Amino acid sequence: MDTIKIIEGDLLARDAKFAIVAARFNDFIVEPLIRGAIDTLKRHGASDKHIDLVRVPGAFELPLIAKRLAQSKRYQAVIALGAVIKGATAHFDYVCGECASGLSRAALDTGVPVAFGVLTTDTIEQATERAGAKSGNKGADAAMVALELANLLRGLDQ
């Protein structure tokens, strides 16, 4: 019987370089996401010299910079972090939609993984929970995705 070849990405950083692009808006939520992402990368073998942090004004600006970082070919993955909290206007819907679409497009256009660590919540409490309180840390989760996809792509290239 034939053996099925399974290709998966592992969670070892090895010599991979990672860019984190993070929004300054809602900084009190985004900072714990950044700490979670950096801690996760380091616990999986990344060194400080292999992690670059780039700050942008808000979530709407994340896709442009994520794409530029991915196009540079200096990074095996980009991690996008931000927090959009619903208000009384449609602004939330536009920012969330364009951010998600733009980050996806950045990954597809460049072939470099762009991990989505942008919180889109109804309340500040929900955002706080996802930034390291009750519901884990979505920055750490995005870093795990970046590690796995960077290594999966490496495996596909062999």
GROMACS .gro file of N, CA and C in nm, residues 9-11 76-77 113-115 144-155:
model
   60
    9GLY      N    1   0.381   2.223   0.899
    9GLY     CA    2   0.479   2.313   0.956
    9GLY      C    3   0.493   2.287   1.104
   10ASP      N    4   0.616   2.292   1.153
   10ASP     CA    5   0.636   2.278   1.297
   10ASP      C    6   0.643   2.416   1.360
   11LEU      N    7   0.673   2.420   1.487
   11LEU     CA    8   0.670   2.546   1.562
   11LEU      C    9   0.809   2.589   1.611
   76GLN      N   10   1.026   3.567   0.694
   76GLN     CA   11   0.957   3.444   0.658
   76GLN      C   12   0.808   3.454   0.691
   77ALA      N   13   0.771   3.550   0.777
   77ALA     CA   14   0.630   3.574   0.808
   77ALA      C   15   0.616   3.712   0.870
  113PRO      N   16   0.349   3.451   0.450
  113PRO     CA   17   0.238   3.446   0.545
  113PRO      C   18   0.222   3.577   0.621
  114VAL      N   19   0.098   3.621   0.633
  114VAL     CA   20   0.063   3.737   0.715
  114VAL      C   21  -0.039   3.688   0.816
  115ALA      N   22   0.004   3.671   0.940
  115ALA     CA   23  -0.083   3.620   1.045
  115ALA      C   24  -0.175   3.731   1.095
  144MET      N   25   0.205   3.188   1.668
  144MET     CA   26   0.207   3.043   1.641
  144MET      C   27   0.171   3.015   1.495
  145VAL      N   28   0.071   3.086   1.445
  145VAL     CA   29   0.033   3.071   1.304
  145VAL      C   30   0.151   3.109   1.214
  146ALA      N   31   0.217   3.220   1.245
  146ALA     CA   32   0.332   3.264   1.166
  146ALA      C   33   0.443   3.159   1.165
  147LEU      N   34   0.474   3.104   1.280
  147LEU     CA   35   0.576   2.999   1.289
  147LEU      C   36   0.539   2.879   1.203
  148GLU      N   37   0.416   2.832   1.220
  148GLU     CA   38   0.373   2.713   1.148
  148GLU      C   39   0.373   2.734   0.997
  149LEU      N   40   0.319   2.848   0.952
  149LEU     CA   41   0.312   2.872   0.808
  149LEU      C   42   0.450   2.895   0.747
  150ALA      N   43   0.538   2.964   0.819
  150ALA     CA   44   0.674   2.983   0.768
  150ALA      C   45   0.742   2.848   0.746
  151ASN      N   46   0.724   2.759   0.840
  151ASN     CA   47   0.786   2.626   0.828
  151ASN      C   48   0.713   2.539   0.726
  152LEU      N   49   0.583   2.552   0.715
  152LEU     CA   50   0.510   2.477   0.614
  152LEU      C   51   0.556   2.517   0.474
  153LEU      N   52   0.571   2.646   0.450
  153LEU     CA   53   0.618   2.690   0.320
  153LEU      C   54   0.760   2.639   0.291
  154ARG      N   55   0.842   2.636   0.394
  154ARG     CA   56   0.976   2.579   0.380
  154ARG      C   57   0.967   2.433   0.336
  155GLY      N   58   0.876   2.359   0.402
  155GLY     CA   59   0.857   2.218   0.370
  155GLY      C   60   0.805   2.197   0.229
   0.00000   0.00000   0.00000
